[in-house]
Short mmCIF file of C-alpha atoms in Angstrom, two decimals:
data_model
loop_
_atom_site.label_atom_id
_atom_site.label_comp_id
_atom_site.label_asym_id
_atom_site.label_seq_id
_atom_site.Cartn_x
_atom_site.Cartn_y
_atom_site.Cartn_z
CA UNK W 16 23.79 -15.74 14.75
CA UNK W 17 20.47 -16.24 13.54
CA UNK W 18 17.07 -16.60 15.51
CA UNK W 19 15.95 -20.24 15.88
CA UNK W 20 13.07 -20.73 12.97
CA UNK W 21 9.51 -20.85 14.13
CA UNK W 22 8.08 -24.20 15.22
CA UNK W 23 6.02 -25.77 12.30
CA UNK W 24 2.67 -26.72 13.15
CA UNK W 25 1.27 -29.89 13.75
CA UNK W 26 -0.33 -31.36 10.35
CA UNK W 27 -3.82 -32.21 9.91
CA UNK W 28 -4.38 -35.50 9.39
CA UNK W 29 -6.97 -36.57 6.90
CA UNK W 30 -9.90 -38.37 7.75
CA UNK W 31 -9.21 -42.22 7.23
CA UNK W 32 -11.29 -43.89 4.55
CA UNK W 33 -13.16 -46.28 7.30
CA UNK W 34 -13.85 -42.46 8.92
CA UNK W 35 -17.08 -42.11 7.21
CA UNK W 36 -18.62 -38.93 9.28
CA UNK W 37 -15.09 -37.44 8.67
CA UNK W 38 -15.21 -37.96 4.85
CA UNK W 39 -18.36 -36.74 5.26
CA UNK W 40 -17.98 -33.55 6.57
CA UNK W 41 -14.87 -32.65 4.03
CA UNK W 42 -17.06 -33.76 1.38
CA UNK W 43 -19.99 -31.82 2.39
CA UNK W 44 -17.24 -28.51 2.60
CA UNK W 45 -15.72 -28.89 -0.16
CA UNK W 46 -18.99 -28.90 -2.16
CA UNK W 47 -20.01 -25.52 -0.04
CA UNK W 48 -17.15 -24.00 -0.76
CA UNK W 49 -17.08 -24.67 -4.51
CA UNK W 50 -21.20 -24.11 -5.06
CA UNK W 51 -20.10 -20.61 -3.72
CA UNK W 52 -16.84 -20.03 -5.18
CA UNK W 53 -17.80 -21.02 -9.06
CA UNK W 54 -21.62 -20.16 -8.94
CA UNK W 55 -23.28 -18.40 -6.36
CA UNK W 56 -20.54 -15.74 -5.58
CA UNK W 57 -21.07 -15.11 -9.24
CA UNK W 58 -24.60 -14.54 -9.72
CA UNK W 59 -25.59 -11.08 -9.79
CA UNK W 60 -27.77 -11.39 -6.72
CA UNK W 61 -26.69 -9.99 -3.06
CA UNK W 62 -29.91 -11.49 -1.69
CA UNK W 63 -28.82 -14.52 -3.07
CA UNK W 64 -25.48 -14.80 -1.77
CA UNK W 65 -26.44 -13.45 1.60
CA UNK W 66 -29.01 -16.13 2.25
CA UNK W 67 -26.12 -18.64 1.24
CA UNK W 68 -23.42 -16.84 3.48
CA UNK W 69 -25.93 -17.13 6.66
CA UNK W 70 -25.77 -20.76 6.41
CA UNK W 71 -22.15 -21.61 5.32
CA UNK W 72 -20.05 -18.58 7.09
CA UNK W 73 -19.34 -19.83 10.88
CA UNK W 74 -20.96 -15.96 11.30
CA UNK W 75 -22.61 -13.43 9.43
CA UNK W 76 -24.06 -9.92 10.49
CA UNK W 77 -26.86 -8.36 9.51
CA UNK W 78 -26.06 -5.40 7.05
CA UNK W 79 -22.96 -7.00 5.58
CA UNK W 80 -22.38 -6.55 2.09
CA UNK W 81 -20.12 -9.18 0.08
CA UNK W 82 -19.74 -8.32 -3.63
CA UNK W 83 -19.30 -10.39 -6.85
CA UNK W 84 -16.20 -12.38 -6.64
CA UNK W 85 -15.68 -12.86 -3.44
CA UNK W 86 -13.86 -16.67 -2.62
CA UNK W 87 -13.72 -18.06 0.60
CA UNK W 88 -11.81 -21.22 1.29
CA UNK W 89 -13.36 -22.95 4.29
CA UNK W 90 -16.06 -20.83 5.19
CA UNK W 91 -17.01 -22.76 8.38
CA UNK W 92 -13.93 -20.93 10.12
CA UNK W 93 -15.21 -17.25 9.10
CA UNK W 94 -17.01 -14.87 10.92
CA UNK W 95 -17.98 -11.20 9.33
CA UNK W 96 -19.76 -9.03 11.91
CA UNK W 97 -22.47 -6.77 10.96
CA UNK W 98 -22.05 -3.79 7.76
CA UNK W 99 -19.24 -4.73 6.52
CA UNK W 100 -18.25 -5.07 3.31
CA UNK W 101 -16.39 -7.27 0.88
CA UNK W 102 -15.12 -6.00 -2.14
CA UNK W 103 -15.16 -7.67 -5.33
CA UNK W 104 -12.39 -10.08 -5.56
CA UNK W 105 -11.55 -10.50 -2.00
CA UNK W 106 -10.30 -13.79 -1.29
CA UNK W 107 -10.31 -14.58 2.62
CA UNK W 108 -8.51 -17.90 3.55
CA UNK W 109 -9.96 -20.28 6.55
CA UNK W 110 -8.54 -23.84 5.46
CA UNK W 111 -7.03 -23.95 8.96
CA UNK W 112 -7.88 -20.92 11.47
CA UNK W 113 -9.81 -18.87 11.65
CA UNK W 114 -10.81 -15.47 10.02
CA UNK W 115 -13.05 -13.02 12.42
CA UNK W 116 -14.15 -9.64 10.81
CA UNK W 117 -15.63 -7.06 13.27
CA UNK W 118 -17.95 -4.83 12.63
CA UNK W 119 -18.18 -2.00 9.95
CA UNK W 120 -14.98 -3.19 8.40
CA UNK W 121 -14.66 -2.48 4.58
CA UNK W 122 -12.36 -5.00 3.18
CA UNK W 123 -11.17 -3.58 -0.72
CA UNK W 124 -10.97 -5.03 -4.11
CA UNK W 125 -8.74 -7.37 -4.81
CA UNK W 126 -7.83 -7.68 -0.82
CA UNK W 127 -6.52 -11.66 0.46
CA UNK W 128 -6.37 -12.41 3.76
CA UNK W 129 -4.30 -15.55 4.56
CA UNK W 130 -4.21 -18.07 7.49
CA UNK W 131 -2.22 -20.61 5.99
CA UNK W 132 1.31 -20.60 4.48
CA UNK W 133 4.61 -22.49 4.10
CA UNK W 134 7.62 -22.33 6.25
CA UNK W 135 10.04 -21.79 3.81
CA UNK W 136 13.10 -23.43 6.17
CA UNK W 137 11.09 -26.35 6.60
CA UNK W 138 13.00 -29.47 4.94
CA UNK W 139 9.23 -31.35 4.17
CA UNK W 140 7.96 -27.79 3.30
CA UNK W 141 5.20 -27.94 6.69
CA UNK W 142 2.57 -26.17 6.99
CA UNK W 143 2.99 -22.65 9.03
CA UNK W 144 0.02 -19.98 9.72
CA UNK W 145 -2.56 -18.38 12.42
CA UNK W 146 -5.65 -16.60 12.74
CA UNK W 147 -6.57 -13.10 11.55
CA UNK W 148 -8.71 -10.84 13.20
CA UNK W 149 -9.79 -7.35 11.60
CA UNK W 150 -11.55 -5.19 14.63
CA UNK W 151 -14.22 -3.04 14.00
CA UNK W 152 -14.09 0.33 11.64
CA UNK W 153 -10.95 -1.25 10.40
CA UNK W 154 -10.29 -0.20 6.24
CA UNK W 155 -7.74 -2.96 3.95
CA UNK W 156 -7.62 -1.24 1.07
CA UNK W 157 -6.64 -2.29 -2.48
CA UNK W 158 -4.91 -5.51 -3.11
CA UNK W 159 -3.60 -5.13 0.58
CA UNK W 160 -2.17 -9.02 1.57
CA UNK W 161 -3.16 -9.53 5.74
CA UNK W 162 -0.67 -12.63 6.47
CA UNK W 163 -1.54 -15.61 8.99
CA UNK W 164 -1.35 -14.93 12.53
CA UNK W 165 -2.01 -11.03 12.17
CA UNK W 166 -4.31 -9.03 13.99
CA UNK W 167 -5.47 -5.87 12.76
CA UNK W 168 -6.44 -3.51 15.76
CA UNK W 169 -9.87 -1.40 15.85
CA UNK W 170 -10.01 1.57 13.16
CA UNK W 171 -6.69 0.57 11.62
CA UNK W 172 -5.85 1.62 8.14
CA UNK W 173 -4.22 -0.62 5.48
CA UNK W 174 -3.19 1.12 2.46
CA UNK W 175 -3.85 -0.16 -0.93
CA UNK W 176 -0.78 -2.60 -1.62
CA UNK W 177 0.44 -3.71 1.48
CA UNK W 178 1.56 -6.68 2.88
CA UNK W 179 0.86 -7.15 6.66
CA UNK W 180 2.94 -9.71 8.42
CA UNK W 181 3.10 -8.35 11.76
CA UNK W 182 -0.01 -7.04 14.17
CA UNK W 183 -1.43 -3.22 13.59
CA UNK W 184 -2.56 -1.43 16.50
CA UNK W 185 -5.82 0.47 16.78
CA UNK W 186 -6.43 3.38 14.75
CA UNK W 187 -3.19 3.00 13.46
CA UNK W 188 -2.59 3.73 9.17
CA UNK W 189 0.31 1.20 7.76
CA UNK W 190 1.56 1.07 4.38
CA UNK W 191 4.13 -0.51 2.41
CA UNK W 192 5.68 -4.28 1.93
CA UNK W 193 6.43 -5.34 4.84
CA UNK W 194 3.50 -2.60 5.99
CA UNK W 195 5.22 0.35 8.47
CA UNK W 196 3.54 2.47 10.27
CA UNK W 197 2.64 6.05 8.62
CA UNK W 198 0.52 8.20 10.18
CA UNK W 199 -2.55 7.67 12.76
CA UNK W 200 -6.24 7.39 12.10
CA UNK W 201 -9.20 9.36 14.04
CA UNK W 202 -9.97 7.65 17.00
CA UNK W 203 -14.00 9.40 16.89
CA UNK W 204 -15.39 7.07 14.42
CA UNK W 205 -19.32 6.71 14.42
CA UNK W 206 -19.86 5.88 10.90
CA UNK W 207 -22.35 2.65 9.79
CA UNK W 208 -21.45 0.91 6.54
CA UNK W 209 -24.00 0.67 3.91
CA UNK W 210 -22.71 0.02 0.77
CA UNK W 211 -25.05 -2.50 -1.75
CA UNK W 212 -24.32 -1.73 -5.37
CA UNK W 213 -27.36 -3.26 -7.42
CA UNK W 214 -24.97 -5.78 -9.52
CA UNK W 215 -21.94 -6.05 -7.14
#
């Protein structure tokens, strides 16, 4: 017998065209989101794109590094805490929930971290996802793929590849697709991120 299929979630409605503040405000974030995406996440400054993070990312720490590349949908829903760092080519997803990054996180190349998928059951294809949260000292490595709803405990380890669809405890090392468990992490962690290439 199988397990009853998840509930889909409720769909957003869009604004309605008399909605004018609603229009507004999707307008106004879509533009954000693209002036980073296509130019300013581009441009070989990190002063730059810091100064533009502060204002669009729902939170951003002081220290944090985010490298060329980088593509956030919805920034408004994304918090990084302080040094951390984004790799090149990172995309983090917050059309729906939210994404919150702790503290002293490195995040890899290449790395996505979802909120928002399909159910695949679903007979009108609805929308199905969650919020991520990555704790602090926590490493996604390489192409790793965090799926919606996950939560990635304190000093956690994601190995270059993986695909997370279920929660990691602290100080815990997973690997694999679907990610497994592999080995454990040292739980005396007291390092500070730093890490701010010149033209990353």
């Amino acid at each position: 017998m199988n397990p009853p299929a998840p509930a889909p979630l409720p769909r957003s409605e869009p604004p309605r065209s008399g909605d004018a503040g609603g229009m507004a405000r999707v307008w106004a974030g879509a533009c954000l989101a693209y002036g980073y995406n296509a130019f300013v996440g581009r441009f070989p400054s990190r002063h730059l794109r810091r100064a533009y993070l502060r204002r669009y990312l729902l939170g951003f720490g002081r220290g944090s590094s985010v490298q060329l590349g980088v593509r956030l949908l919805n920034g408004r829903k994304v918090t990084v805490g302080a040094n951390t760092v984004l790799n090149f080519g990172t995309l983090i997803d917050g059309r729906r929930f939210p994404v919150v990054i702790g503290d002293n996180v490195s995040i890899g190349p290449e790395a996505t971290v979802l909120t928002l998928g399909h159910d695949p059951q679903s007979a009108t294809f609805a929308d199905r996802g969650g919020a991520v949260h990555i704790g602090s000292r926590a490493w996604v490595a390489y192409r790793a793929i965090i799926l919606p709803g996950v939560q990635i405990g304190e000093g956690a380890v994601v190995a270059a590849g993986a695909v997370v669809n279920r929660d990691v405890e602290p100080f815990t090392i997973v690997a694999g697709s679907p990610a497994r468990k592999v080995g454990e992490r040292n739980r005396d962690l007291t390092y500070t991120l730093s890490f701010d290439p010149l033209l990353l």
